[in-house]
Amino acid sequence: MRKVVVLLCVLGAICALVQSEARAQTTLEAGDLAFTGYKSTGADAVSFVLLRAVTAGTFVTFTDRGWLAGGGFRSGEGAFELTFDADYPCGSEFVAVQSPLEVLDAVGESAGTTIGGGLQFSTSGDQVFAHQGGVLVAGLQMNGGWDADTTSTNTSAHPAELVDGLHAFAIAPETNNARYDCGVVVAESTVFGAAIHDLARWETNDAAAFDLSLGCGFTCTTTCTEPEVPTVAGGTTILGGESTTLSIGGAALGDATAWQWYVDGCGFASVGSGPSVTLMPVVTTEIFVRGEGGCADPGTCASLTVTVESPPPAPQRKAQQKCLNTMLGQLGVAAGVQGKEVLKCAKEYSKGKNGSAQTCVTADAKGKMAKARSKVTDLQAKKCTELPDFGPSDGMLVADAAVGAGTGFFVDLFGVAFDGTILPNDQSAARKCQQSVASSARKCLDARLKEFARCAKEGLKHGSITSPVELAACIGADAKGKIAAACDLGVAGDKKVDLLRRSLGKLCVAADVLPSEVLPVCAGATTVEDAHGCLTPRIACRACRAADAAGSLGVACDDLDDGLPNGSCPV
């Protein structure tokens, strides 16, 4: 096959190769690519494999110029640049067909764009090199051994930058076609380098060309060092309201990327990452930490318990109690106003009197919620002359929490897009069932918020509530049985049952309306008890979240709605 000498910068093509070298997205080094085959019989081609991952935009230049003994390439011959148009992992295989020039990946698709002309391999011996920006990456001598110097298009010296048997090697004796025998295809990239550049692992044929598109199916593996089980240092006994900083006392992270800290069990609720974490638990809490990320499997957790002790009693002064009682009372009042507005909008929507119940809720056409908000902030200015040490004291926060509760309970029943679930007026029985359940749910929510305020008032008065934890304990307290009467008393069929069961029994089931037909959040509820068991935890969750939001209490509402830390009451 006759060699063709390509002069530097012919038509600007090779100049473009040089000028584009600053575009590399992955910087290649010697051994990051290896040639796996070539043929000079028939259509010239050369195959290669990546021994490291590359990103799209990475370029590499291929040339059949010989290497001068003094360094650098001999002038003339050919060169082309390949720019990968996709990310490719370590082990990806390619074939560069030279005429017409095209570089194909393992599935026969174009690997990217090329600049320059194809190479032409001589049947009298040749060489091929890969480099990036002048940094040699791989070399293959087809001429029967490295030459002392490059004196013709068929000869090449051995570049010192490429270690023979690791980054480059020579096929001896000279042969027109050769390929790697795929003897080692699953290994670390450094192992591949030694295997591919071992002449004993190559097949040669001076007459017939090999099919270089078949490939070997390389898989690059890595050695990953797992994280050790850490030891933890830091304060393990604190007073309520204090924080503690825990840190890794010792252990190697290995090839994991970070220490991860958890509560509620190893790998459950994340509370931070890094060599240390600062926490302010409100109750005695077990903390877990392990190494994670990278190639490593999550390690074994170390754990320790942070004990939270109650601070010395510090009863709120009368002025502070006055502020707290006012804000807690307004939480229930404002939530009730918002709840009634939601129900009113829903009823008007069912009768076709407004285009959207959701729009009606936010519109506040008669200004009732705006008036309720103003009352909360006015009372704050009047009653909160001395701010309490804990609990609600910001009228805006209280008003926002009330609005969230007053609208949220409806979402808890009918989903976020409740316009699509409110029944029209012509479905009389189902509509009455639906509206009665919604009204009873609002009264259940009212009862919970009012009893929270009642419990807090009594505890503040008698000095039993001196901390956020003790105030939070009032959530769900029912000394007067008001919550039981509205939400959770008796069972279906009893003469005296709560409002919610009464609505479900009389206006739903007794009217041949299954709760699941009107309550999309309780899709499996076919009986009164099914629906009751579905709805009451949601309302308890909504009341708890409103109380927590109003006073920044740090309450674990997920434990309070149904007694289980099961994610049923997310923040």
Coordinates of C-alpha atoms in Angstrom, one line a residue:
M1 CA 0.0 0.0 0.0
R2 CA 1.5 3.3 -1.1
K3 CA 2.2 5.9 1.6
V4 CA 0.8 9.4 1.1
V5 CA 2.6 12.3 2.7
V6 CA 0.3 15.0 4.2
L7 CA 2.0 18.3 4.5
L8 CA 1.5 20.4 7.7
C9 CA -1.5 22.8 7.5
V10 CA -2.6 21.5 4.1
L11 CA -6.0 23.2 3.6
G12 CA -5.8 24.3 7.3
A13 CA -6.9 20.8 8.5
I14 CA -3.8 19.9 10.5
C15 CA -3.5 23.4 11.8
A16 CA -7.0 23.0 13.1
L17 CA -5.8 19.9 15.0
V18 CA -3.1 21.9 16.8
Q19 CA -5.4 24.8 17.5
S20 CA -8.1 22.7 19.0
E21 CA -6.0 21.0 21.6
A22 CA -7.2 23.4 24.3
R23 CA -10.7 22.0 24.1
A24 CA -10.0 18.7 26.0
Q25 CA -12.6 17.9 28.6
T26 CA -10.7 14.9 30.0
T27 CA -7.0 15.2 30.2
L28 CA -5.4 12.0 29.0
E29 CA -2.0 10.5 30.1
A30 CA 0.2 7.7 28.9
G31 CA -1.7 4.4 29.1
D32 CA -5.2 5.9 29.1
L33 CA -5.8 4.4 25.7
A34 CA -4.4 1.2 24.1
F35 CA -4.4 0.0 20.5
T36 CA -6.1 -3.4 20.1
G37 CA -5.7 -4.2 16.4
Y38 CA -4.8 -2.9 13.0
K39 CA -5.1 -4.0 9.4
S40 CA -3.2 -2.8 6.3
T41 CA -4.6 -5.4 3.9
G42 CA -7.6 -4.1 2.1
A43 CA -9.3 -1.1 3.8
D44 CA -6.9 0.3 6.5
A45 CA -8.3 0.4 10.0
V46 CA -7.1 0.5 13.6
S47 CA -8.9 -0.4 16.8
F48 CA -8.4 0.9 20.3
V49 CA -9.9 0.8 23.8
L50 CA -10.2 3.5 26.5
L51 CA -8.5 2.6 29.8
R52 CA -10.1 5.5 31.6
A53 CA -13.5 7.2 31.3
V54 CA -13.8 10.3 29.1
T55 CA -16.4 13.0 28.9
A56 CA -18.0 14.4 25.8
G57 CA -15.8 17.0 24.2
T58 CA -12.6 15.1 25.0
F59 CA -10.3 14.9 21.9
V60 CA -7.4 12.7 20.9
T61 CA -5.1 12.9 17.9
F62 CA -4.0 9.9 15.9
T63 CA -1.0 9.9 13.5
D64 CA 1.2 7.4 11.5
R65 CA 4.2 9.7 11.6
G66 CA 7.4 8.1 13.0
W67 CA 9.0 9.4 16.3
L68 CA 12.4 11.0 16.0
A69 CA 15.2 9.7 18.3
G70 CA 15.7 13.3 19.5
G71 CA 12.0 13.7 20.3
G72 CA 8.9 14.8 18.3
F73 CA 7.3 13.5 15.2
R74 CA 8.8 13.3 11.8
S75 CA 7.2 15.7 9.3
G76 CA 4.7 14.5 6.6
E77 CA 2.3 11.5 6.7
G78 CA -1.1 11.7 8.1
A79 CA -3.0 12.8 11.3
F80 CA -6.6 13.2 12.3
E81 CA -8.3 14.4 15.5
L82 CA -11.3 12.6 17.1
T83 CA -13.6 14.6 19.4
F84 CA -15.9 12.3 21.4
D85 CA -19.5 13.5 21.2
A86 CA -20.6 11.5 24.3
D87 CA -19.3 10.3 27.7
Y88 CA -17.6 6.9 27.4
P89 CA -16.7 4.7 30.3
C90 CA -13.4 2.8 30.8
G91 CA -13.4 -0.3 28.6
S92 CA -15.2 1.4 25.6
E93 CA -13.9 0.0 22.3
F94 CA -13.7 1.8 18.9
V95 CA -12.6 1.1 15.3
A96 CA -11.1 3.9 13.2
V97 CA -11.8 3.1 9.5
Q98 CA -9.4 5.2 7.5
S99 CA -11.1 5.6 4.0
P100 CA -13.4 7.3 4.2
L101 CA -12.4 8.3 7.8
E102 CA -14.9 7.3 10.4
V103 CA -14.6 6.3 14.1
L104 CA -17.2 3.8 15.3
D105 CA -18.1 2.7 18.8
A106 CA -18.9 -0.9 19.9
V107 CA -22.4 -0.8 18.5
G108 CA -21.3 0.7 15.1
E109 CA -22.4 4.2 15.9
S110 CA -20.2 7.3 15.2
A111 CA -18.1 8.0 18.2
G112 CA -17.7 11.7 17.4
T113 CA -16.4 14.2 14.9
T114 CA -13.1 14.0 13.1
I115 CA -10.8 16.7 11.7
G116 CA -8.1 15.8 9.1
G117 CA -7.5 13.0 6.6
G118 CA -7.3 9.3 7.3
L119 CA -4.1 7.4 7.9
Q120 CA -2.6 5.0 5.4
F121 CA -0.7 2.0 6.7
S122 CA 2.0 0.4 4.5
T123 CA 2.2 -3.3 4.0
S124 CA 6.0 -2.8 4.4
G125 CA 5.6 -1.8 8.0
D126 CA 4.3 1.3 9.8
Q127 CA 3.4 2.8 13.2
V128 CA 0.5 4.6 14.8
F129 CA 0.5 6.9 17.8
A130 CA -2.2 8.6 19.9
H131 CA -1.6 11.9 21.7
Q132 CA -3.4 14.8 23.2
G133 CA -2.0 18.2 23.0
G134 CA 1.5 16.8 22.4
V135 CA 1.2 14.4 25.4
L136 CA 1.8 10.8 24.1
V137 CA -1.0 8.4 25.2
A138 CA -0.3 5.2 23.2
G139 CA 1.9 3.7 20.5
L140 CA 2.1 0.7 18.3
Q141 CA 5.0 -0.2 16.0
M142 CA 4.1 -2.6 13.1
N143 CA 7.5 -2.8 11.6
G144 CA 9.1 -5.7 13.5
G145 CA 10.7 -3.7 16.3
W146 CA 11.5 -0.1 17.2
D147 CA 14.1 1.6 15.1
A148 CA 17.0 3.6 16.1
D149 CA 15.5 6.7 14.4
T150 CA 12.7 7.5 12.0
T151 CA 14.3 7.6 8.5
S152 CA 11.3 6.8 6.4
T153 CA 7.6 6.6 6.5
N154 CA 7.9 3.0 7.7
T155 CA 10.2 3.5 10.7
S156 CA 10.0 5.0 14.2
A157 CA 12.1 5.3 17.2
H158 CA 10.7 4.3 20.6
P159 CA 9.4 7.4 22.6
A160 CA 10.8 7.5 26.1
E161 CA 7.5 8.8 27.3
L162 CA 5.8 5.5 26.5
V163 CA 6.9 2.5 28.6
D164 CA 7.2 -0.5 26.3
G165 CA 5.0 -3.3 27.4
L166 CA 2.7 -0.9 29.3
H167 CA 1.9 2.1 27.1
A168 CA 3.3 0.9 23.7
F169 CA 4.9 -2.1 22.0
A170 CA 6.2 -3.4 18.7
I171 CA 4.8 -6.3 16.6
A172 CA 7.7 -8.5 15.5
P173 CA 8.2 -9.8 13.0
E174 CA 6.6 -7.2 10.7
T175 CA 3.1 -8.2 9.7
N176 CA 0.2 -6.6 7.8
N177 CA -2.6 -7.5 10.2
A178 CA -2.8 -8.1 13.9
R179 CA -5.2 -7.9 16.9
Y180 CA -5.3 -8.6 20.6
D181 CA -6.6 -12.0 21.4
C182 CA -9.1 -10.8 24.1
G183 CA -7.4 -13.1 26.7
V184 CA -8.0 -10.6 29.5
V185 CA -11.2 -8.6 29.4
V186 CA -12.2 -8.1 33.0
A187 CA -9.6 -6.3 35.1
E188 CA -8.3 -3.0 36.5
S189 CA -7.2 -0.6 33.8
T190 CA -3.5 -1.0 34.8
V191 CA -3.8 -4.8 34.3
F192 CA -5.2 -4.2 30.9
G193 CA -2.2 -2.1 30.0
A194 CA 0.2 -4.9 30.7
A195 CA -2.0 -7.6 29.0
I196 CA -2.8 -5.7 25.8
H197 CA 0.9 -4.8 25.3
D198 CA 2.1 -8.4 25.6
L199 CA 3.0 -9.6 22.1
A200 CA 2.3 -13.2 23.2
R201 CA -1.4 -12.2 23.4
W202 CA -1.7 -11.0 19.8
E203 CA -2.9 -12.9 16.7
T204 CA -1.1 -12.0 13.4
N205 CA -1.9 -12.7 9.8
D206 CA 0.2 -11.3 7.0
A207 CA -2.3 -12.0 4.2
A208 CA -5.9 -11.8 5.6
A209 CA -7.3 -8.9 7.6
F210 CA -9.1 -9.4 10.9
D211 CA -12.7 -8.1 11.6
L212 CA -11.8 -5.3 14.1
S213 CA -15.5 -4.5 14.7
L214 CA -16.0 -7.6 16.8
G215 CA -14.3 -6.1 19.9
C216 CA -13.5 -7.9 23.2
G217 CA -16.1 -6.6 25.6
F218 CA -13.7 -5.0 28.1
T219 CA -14.9 -4.4 31.7
C220 CA -12.8 -2.1 33.9
T221 CA -12.9 -2.9 37.6
T222 CA -11.6 -1.0 40.5
T223 CA -10.3 -1.8 44.0
C224 CA -12.4 0.0 46.5
T225 CA -11.4 0.5 50.2
E226 CA -14.4 0.2 52.5
P227 CA -14.9 2.7 55.4
E228 CA -14.0 1.6 58.9
V229 CA -16.5 1.6 61.7
P230 CA -16.0 5.1 63.3
T231 CA -15.6 6.1 66.9
V232 CA -17.5 9.1 68.0
A233 CA -16.4 11.9 70.4
G234 CA -18.5 14.7 71.9
G235 CA -20.9 15.7 74.6
T236 CA -23.5 13.0 75.3
T237 CA -25.4 14.7 78.1
I238 CA -27.0 18.1 77.6
L239 CA -29.8 20.2 79.0
G240 CA -32.9 20.8 76.9
G241 CA -32.3 23.7 74.5
E242 CA -28.6 23.1 74.4
S243 CA -26.7 21.7 71.4
T244 CA -23.9 19.2 71.2
T245 CA -21.2 18.7 68.6
L246 CA -20.3 15.2 67.8
S247 CA -17.2 14.3 65.7
I248 CA -15.4 11.3 64.3
G249 CA -12.9 10.3 66.9
G250 CA -11.1 7.9 64.7
A251 CA -11.5 5.7 61.6
A252 CA -10.5 5.8 58.0
L253 CA -13.1 6.8 55.4
G254 CA -11.4 4.7 52.7
D255 CA -12.9 5.3 49.3
A256 CA -16.3 6.4 50.7
T257 CA -16.9 10.1 50.1
A258 CA -18.4 11.3 53.5
W259 CA -19.5 10.5 57.0
Q260 CA -23.3 10.5 57.2
W261 CA -25.2 11.1 60.4
Y262 CA -28.6 9.8 61.2
V263 CA -31.4 9.5 63.8
D264 CA -34.3 7.0 64.0
G265 CA -31.9 4.2 63.0
C266 CA -28.8 3.6 60.8
G267 CA -29.6 5.0 57.3
F268 CA -33.0 6.5 58.2
A269 CA -33.4 10.3 58.9
S270 CA -30.3 12.2 57.9
V271 CA -29.2 15.0 60.2
G272 CA -25.9 16.0 58.5
S273 CA -22.7 14.9 56.8
G274 CA -19.0 15.5 57.3
P275 CA -16.5 14.8 60.1
S276 CA -18.7 16.5 62.7
V277 CA -22.3 17.5 63.2
T278 CA -24.0 19.9 65.7
L279 CA -27.4 18.8 67.0
M280 CA -30.0 20.1 69.4
P281 CA -32.2 17.1 70.2
V282 CA -35.2 17.9 72.4
V283 CA -35.4 14.4 73.8
T284 CA -32.9 11.7 74.5
T285 CA -31.8 10.5 71.1
E286 CA -29.6 7.8 69.6
I287 CA -27.3 9.1 66.9
F288 CA -25.8 7.0 64.1
V289 CA -22.9 7.6 61.7
R290 CA -21.2 5.7 58.9
G291 CA -19.1 6.2 55.8
E292 CA -20.9 6.3 52.5
G293 CA -20.5 7.3 48.9
G294 CA -18.1 6.7 46.1
C295 CA -17.4 3.1 45.1
A296 CA -17.7 1.9 48.7
D297 CA -20.7 0.1 50.2
P298 CA -22.3 1.9 53.1
G299 CA -20.3 1.0 56.2
T300 CA -21.5 -0.3 59.5
C301 CA -22.9 2.4 61.7
A302 CA -21.4 3.5 65.0
S303 CA -24.0 4.9 67.5
L304 CA -24.2 6.7 70.7
T305 CA -27.0 8.2 72.8
V306 CA -27.3 11.9 73.6
T307 CA -29.2 12.2 76.8
V308 CA -31.3 15.4 77.1
E309 CA -32.0 16.5 80.7
S310 CA -34.6 19.0 81.6
P311 CA -33.3 22.4 82.6
P312 CA -34.2 23.7 86.1
P313 CA -37.8 24.8 86.2
A314 CA -38.3 28.4 85.1
P315 CA -42.0 29.2 85.2
Q316 CA -43.1 31.9 82.8
R317 CA -44.0 35.2 84.4
K318 CA -47.6 36.5 84.2
A319 CA -46.9 38.8 81.3
Q320 CA -45.3 36.0 79.4
Q321 CA -48.2 33.7 80.2
K322 CA -50.6 36.3 79.0
C323 CA -48.9 36.5 75.6
L324 CA -48.7 32.7 75.3
N325 CA -52.4 32.2 76.2
T326 CA -53.5 34.9 73.8
M327 CA -51.5 33.5 70.8
L328 CA -52.5 29.9 71.5
G329 CA -56.2 30.9 71.7
Q330 CA -56.0 32.9 68.4
L331 CA -54.4 29.9 66.7
G332 CA -57.7 28.0 67.1
V333 CA -59.9 31.0 66.4
A334 CA -58.2 31.9 63.2
A335 CA -58.0 28.3 62.0
G336 CA -61.7 28.1 62.6
V337 CA -62.4 31.1 60.5
Q338 CA -60.3 29.8 57.7
G339 CA -61.9 26.3 58.0
K340 CA -65.4 27.8 57.7
E341 CA -64.4 29.7 54.7
V342 CA -63.1 26.6 53.0
L343 CA -66.3 24.7 53.7
K344 CA -68.4 27.7 52.4
C345 CA -66.4 27.8 49.2
A346 CA -66.8 24.0 48.7
K347 CA -70.6 24.2 49.2
E348 CA -70.8 27.1 46.7
Y349 CA -68.7 25.2 44.3
S350 CA -70.9 22.2 44.5
K351 CA -73.9 24.4 43.6
G352 CA -72.1 26.0 40.7
K353 CA -71.9 29.4 42.4
N354 CA -68.1 29.9 41.8
G355 CA -65.7 28.6 39.3
S356 CA -63.2 27.1 41.7
A357 CA -63.3 26.3 45.4
Q358 CA -59.5 26.6 45.6
T359 CA -59.6 30.1 44.1
C360 CA -62.5 31.1 46.4
V361 CA -60.4 30.1 49.4
T362 CA -57.4 32.2 48.5
A363 CA -59.6 35.1 47.3
D364 CA -61.0 35.9 50.8
A365 CA -63.8 37.9 49.0
K366 CA -65.5 39.1 52.2
G367 CA -62.2 39.7 54.0
K368 CA -62.9 37.5 57.0
M369 CA -59.5 35.9 57.0
A370 CA -57.8 39.2 56.6
K371 CA -59.8 40.4 59.6
A372 CA -58.8 37.4 61.6
R373 CA -55.1 37.9 60.7
S374 CA -55.3 41.5 61.8
K375 CA -56.8 40.5 65.1
V376 CA -54.0 38.2 65.8
T377 CA -51.3 40.8 65.2
D378 CA -53.3 43.5 67.0
L379 CA -53.6 41.2 70.1
Q380 CA -49.9 40.5 69.9
A381 CA -49.1 44.2 70.1
K382 CA -51.5 44.6 73.0
K383 CA -50.9 41.4 75.0
C384 CA -47.3 40.5 74.4
T385 CA -45.6 43.2 76.4
E386 CA -43.1 40.6 77.6
L387 CA -42.2 37.8 75.2
P388 CA -42.2 34.3 76.6
D389 CA -39.1 32.1 76.6
F390 CA -40.7 29.6 74.3
G391 CA -43.8 28.9 72.3
P392 CA -45.8 31.2 70.0
S393 CA -45.4 34.9 70.3
D394 CA -45.2 36.1 66.7
G395 CA -48.7 36.9 65.4
M396 CA -47.7 36.4 61.8
L397 CA -46.4 32.9 62.5
V398 CA -49.6 32.1 64.4
A399 CA -51.8 33.5 61.6
D400 CA -49.9 31.5 58.9
A401 CA -50.1 28.3 61.0
A402 CA -53.9 28.9 61.4
V403 CA -54.4 29.4 57.6
G404 CA -52.3 26.3 57.0
A405 CA -54.5 24.3 59.3
G406 CA -57.8 25.7 58.1
T407 CA -57.1 24.9 54.5
G408 CA -54.9 21.9 55.1
F409 CA -57.5 19.7 56.8
F410 CA -59.6 19.9 53.5
V411 CA -56.5 18.8 51.5
D412 CA -56.2 15.9 54.0
L413 CA -59.7 14.8 53.0
F414 CA -59.9 15.5 49.3
G415 CA -56.3 15.9 48.0
V416 CA -54.5 18.9 46.7
A417 CA -56.7 19.4 43.7
F418 CA -59.9 19.3 45.6
D419 CA -61.9 21.0 42.9
G420 CA -61.8 17.7 41.1
T421 CA -63.1 15.8 44.0
I422 CA -65.9 18.0 45.4
L423 CA -69.2 16.5 44.2
P424 CA -71.9 18.6 42.4
N425 CA -75.3 19.4 43.8
D426 CA -77.1 16.8 41.7
Q427 CA -75.4 13.9 43.5
S428 CA -77.4 14.6 46.6
A429 CA -76.6 11.6 48.9
A430 CA -72.9 11.6 48.1
R431 CA -72.6 15.4 48.4
K432 CA -74.4 15.4 51.8
C433 CA -72.0 12.7 53.0
Q434 CA -69.0 14.5 51.7
Q435 CA -69.9 17.9 53.2
S436 CA -71.0 16.4 56.5
V437 CA -67.7 14.5 56.9
A438 CA -65.8 17.7 56.0
S439 CA -67.7 19.7 58.6
S440 CA -67.1 17.1 61.3
A441 CA -63.4 17.0 60.4
R442 CA -63.2 20.8 60.8
K443 CA -64.8 20.5 64.3
C444 CA -62.4 17.7 65.2
L445 CA -59.5 20.0 64.2
D446 CA -61.0 22.9 66.2
A447 CA -61.4 20.6 69.3
R448 CA -57.7 19.6 69.1
L449 CA -56.4 23.2 68.8
K450 CA -58.7 24.5 71.6
E451 CA -57.8 21.7 73.9
F452 CA -54.1 22.4 73.2
A453 CA -54.6 26.0 74.3
R454 CA -56.7 24.9 77.3
C455 CA -54.0 22.5 78.5
A456 CA -51.2 25.1 78.0
K457 CA -53.2 27.7 80.0
E458 CA -53.6 25.3 82.9
G459 CA -50.0 24.2 82.8
L460 CA -48.6 27.7 82.7
K461 CA -50.8 28.8 85.5
H462 CA -49.7 26.0 87.8
G463 CA -46.0 26.1 86.8
S464 CA -46.0 22.6 85.2
I465 CA -45.1 24.0 81.8
T466 CA -41.6 25.5 81.9
S467 CA -40.2 24.4 78.6
P468 CA -41.0 23.7 74.9
V469 CA -41.1 20.0 75.6
E470 CA -43.7 20.4 78.3
L471 CA -45.7 22.7 76.1
A472 CA -45.6 20.2 73.3
A473 CA -46.9 17.5 75.6
C474 CA -50.2 19.4 75.5
I475 CA -50.7 18.5 71.9
G476 CA -53.4 15.9 71.9
A477 CA -54.1 16.3 75.7
D478 CA -57.9 15.9 76.3
A479 CA -58.6 16.5 80.0
K480 CA -62.2 17.5 79.3
G481 CA -62.9 14.8 76.7
K482 CA -63.6 17.4 74.0
I483 CA -61.4 15.7 71.5
A484 CA -63.0 12.3 72.2
A485 CA -66.4 13.8 71.6
A486 CA -65.5 15.4 68.3
C487 CA -63.0 12.9 67.0
D488 CA -62.5 9.6 68.7
L489 CA -65.2 8.3 71.0
G490 CA -66.9 4.9 70.9
V491 CA -67.3 2.6 67.9
A492 CA -69.8 2.5 65.1
G493 CA -73.2 1.4 66.3
D494 CA -72.9 2.9 69.8
K495 CA -75.6 5.3 70.8
K496 CA -73.1 7.9 71.5
V497 CA -70.3 8.3 69.0
D498 CA -68.1 11.1 68.0
L499 CA -69.1 13.7 65.3
L500 CA -66.9 12.2 62.7
R501 CA -68.2 8.6 63.1
R502 CA -71.8 10.0 63.2
S503 CA -71.3 11.7 59.8
L504 CA -69.7 8.6 58.3
G505 CA -72.5 6.4 59.6
K506 CA -75.6 8.4 59.1
L507 CA -74.9 10.4 56.1
C508 CA -72.6 8.1 54.2
V509 CA -72.9 4.4 54.9
A510 CA -76.6 4.6 55.9
A511 CA -77.3 6.4 52.6
D512 CA -75.5 3.6 50.7
V513 CA -72.5 5.9 50.0
L514 CA -69.1 4.2 50.5
P515 CA -66.6 6.6 52.1
S516 CA -64.0 5.7 49.4
E517 CA -66.4 7.2 46.9
V518 CA -66.2 10.7 48.4
L519 CA -62.8 10.6 50.2
P520 CA -60.0 10.1 47.6
V521 CA -57.4 9.9 50.3
C522 CA -59.1 6.9 51.8
A523 CA -59.4 4.9 48.7
G524 CA -59.7 1.5 50.5
A525 CA -62.3 2.7 53.1
T526 CA -65.6 0.8 52.7
T527 CA -66.8 0.9 56.3
V528 CA -67.2 3.6 59.0
E529 CA -64.3 2.3 60.9
D530 CA -62.1 2.1 57.8
A531 CA -62.7 5.7 57.0
H532 CA -62.5 6.8 60.7
G533 CA -59.1 5.1 61.0
C534 CA -57.9 6.8 57.8
L535 CA -59.1 10.4 58.7
T536 CA -58.4 10.8 62.4
P537 CA -54.6 10.4 62.2
R538 CA -54.6 13.0 59.4
I539 CA -56.5 15.5 61.5
A540 CA -54.2 14.8 64.5
C541 CA -51.2 15.4 62.2
R542 CA -52.6 18.7 60.9
A543 CA -53.3 20.0 64.4
C544 CA -49.9 19.0 65.6
R545 CA -48.1 20.7 62.7
A546 CA -50.1 23.9 63.2
A547 CA -49.2 24.0 66.9
D548 CA -45.5 23.3 66.0
A549 CA -45.4 25.9 63.3
A550 CA -47.0 28.5 65.5
G551 CA -44.5 28.0 68.3
S552 CA -41.4 26.5 66.7
L553 CA -41.6 23.7 69.3
G554 CA -39.6 21.0 67.4
V555 CA -42.4 18.4 67.9
A556 CA -42.1 15.0 66.3
C557 CA -45.6 15.1 64.9
D558 CA -45.0 11.8 63.1
D559 CA -45.0 10.1 66.5
L560 CA -48.1 11.9 67.7
D561 CA -50.6 11.3 64.9
D562 CA -50.7 7.5 65.2
G563 CA -48.1 6.7 67.8
L564 CA -45.6 5.4 65.3
P565 CA -42.5 7.0 63.6
N566 CA -43.7 5.7 60.2
G567 CA -43.6 8.8 58.0
S568 CA -47.4 9.3 58.1
C569 CA -47.0 12.9 59.2
P570 CA -44.2 14.5 57.1
V571 CA -43.0 18.0 57.8

